[in-house]
Coordinates of C-alpha atoms in Angstrom, one line a residue:
X1 CA 13.0 -4.3 23.2
X2 CA 10.3 -2.4 21.3
X3 CA 6.8 -3.8 21.0
X4 CA 6.1 -5.3 17.5
X5 CA 3.8 -2.4 16.5
X6 CA 6.5 0.2 17.4
X7 CA 9.1 -1.8 15.4
X8 CA 6.8 -1.8 12.4
X9 CA 6.2 1.9 12.7
X10 CA 9.9 2.6 12.9
X11 CA 10.5 0.6 9.7
X12 CA 7.7 2.3 7.9
X13 CA 9.0 5.7 8.9
X14 CA 12.4 4.8 7.5
X15 CA 10.9 3.5 4.2
X16 CA 8.4 6.4 3.8
X17 CA 10.6 8.5 1.5
X18 CA 11.6 5.6 -0.7
X19 CA 8.0 4.3 -1.0
X20 CA 6.7 7.8 -1.7
X21 CA 9.3 8.3 -4.4
X22 CA 8.5 5.0 -6.1
X23 CA 4.7 5.3 -5.9
X24 CA 3.9 9.0 -6.1
X25 CA 6.8 10.8 -7.9
X26 CA 7.0 8.8 -11.1
X27 CA 9.8 6.6 -10.1
X28 CA 8.2 3.6 -11.7
X29 CA 6.6 4.9 -14.9
X30 CA 9.1 3.5 -17.4
X31 CA 8.4 -0.1 -18.6
X32 CA 11.8 -1.1 -17.1
X33 CA 10.7 0.0 -13.7
X34 CA 7.3 -1.8 -13.7
X35 CA 8.7 -4.7 -11.7
X36 CA 9.6 -2.2 -9.0
X37 CA 6.1 -0.8 -9.1
X38 CA 4.6 -4.3 -8.7
X39 CA 6.9 -4.9 -5.8
X40 CA 5.9 -1.7 -4.2
X41 CA 2.2 -2.6 -4.7
X42 CA 2.9 -5.9 -3.0
X43 CA 4.7 -4.4 0.0
X44 CA 2.2 -1.6 0.7
X45 CA -0.8 -3.9 1.7
X46 CA 1.5 -5.8 4.1
X47 CA 2.5 -2.6 5.9
X48 CA -1.0 -1.1 6.0
X49 CA -2.2 0.5 9.2
X50 CA -5.6 1.8 10.4
X51 CA -6.4 5.4 9.8
X52 CA -5.6 7.9 12.5
X53 CA -7.8 11.0 12.8
X54 CA -9.6 9.9 9.5
X55 CA -6.3 10.5 7.6
X56 CA -5.4 7.9 5.1
X57 CA -2.5 5.6 6.1
X58 CA 0.7 5.9 4.0
X59 CA -0.1 2.5 2.3
X60 CA -3.7 3.6 1.5
X61 CA -2.5 6.9 0.0
X62 CA 0.2 5.3 -2.1
X63 CA -2.0 2.5 -3.3
X64 CA -4.5 5.1 -4.4
X65 CA -1.7 6.8 -6.4
X66 CA -0.7 3.4 -7.9
X67 CA -4.2 2.4 -9.0
X68 CA -4.1 4.3 -12.3
X69 CA -0.5 3.1 -13.0
X70 CA 0.3 2.5 -16.7
X71 CA 1.2 -1.1 -15.8
X72 CA -2.1 -3.0 -15.6
X73 CA -0.8 -5.5 -13.1
X74 CA 0.3 -2.8 -10.7
X75 CA -3.0 -0.9 -11.1
X76 CA -5.2 -4.0 -10.5
X77 CA -3.1 -5.2 -7.5
X78 CA -3.3 -1.7 -6.0
X79 CA -7.1 -1.5 -6.6
X80 CA -7.6 -5.0 -5.0
X81 CA -5.5 -4.0 -2.0
X82 CA -7.5 -0.8 -1.5
X83 CA -10.8 -2.6 -1.8
X84 CA -9.8 -5.6 0.4
X85 CA -7.5 -4.1 3.0
X86 CA -9.4 -0.8 3.5
X87 CA -12.9 -1.4 2.1
X88 CA -14.5 -3.2 5.0
X89 CA -16.1 -0.4 7.0
X90 CA -16.7 3.4 7.2
X91 CA -13.5 3.9 9.3
X92 CA -11.3 2.1 6.8
X93 CA -10.1 -0.3 9.4
X94 CA -7.4 -2.6 7.9
X95 CA -8.6 -6.2 7.4
X96 CA -6.1 -9.0 8.2
X97 CA -4.4 -10.5 5.1
X98 CA -5.4 -14.0 6.3
X99 CA -9.0 -13.0 5.6
X100 CA -8.2 -12.9 1.9
X101 CA -7.9 -16.7 1.9
X102 CA -11.7 -17.0 2.6
X103 CA -12.8 -14.4 0.1
X104 CA -14.1 -15.3 -3.3

């Protein structure tokens, strides 16, 4: 059995192409696809990982791409996720989601 971190990395690797297509290649720009953009913006913060070699994580990069999305909800959620999940220190260490409960 793989360690939990290894399982998560394997899942992210399989989803990378789909998530990139949705977030970065215009797959969610039509109004009909905005719910998909919102779902993508919800999924990415959950899958966020710390930077390696100062390179943005997949989630960090795709959330950056989604921040100026035409759908205001998608843009705001992406901006919040970037600020909260990656904005805590100079190394962009990912904060635990549970910490959001105590943030005002």
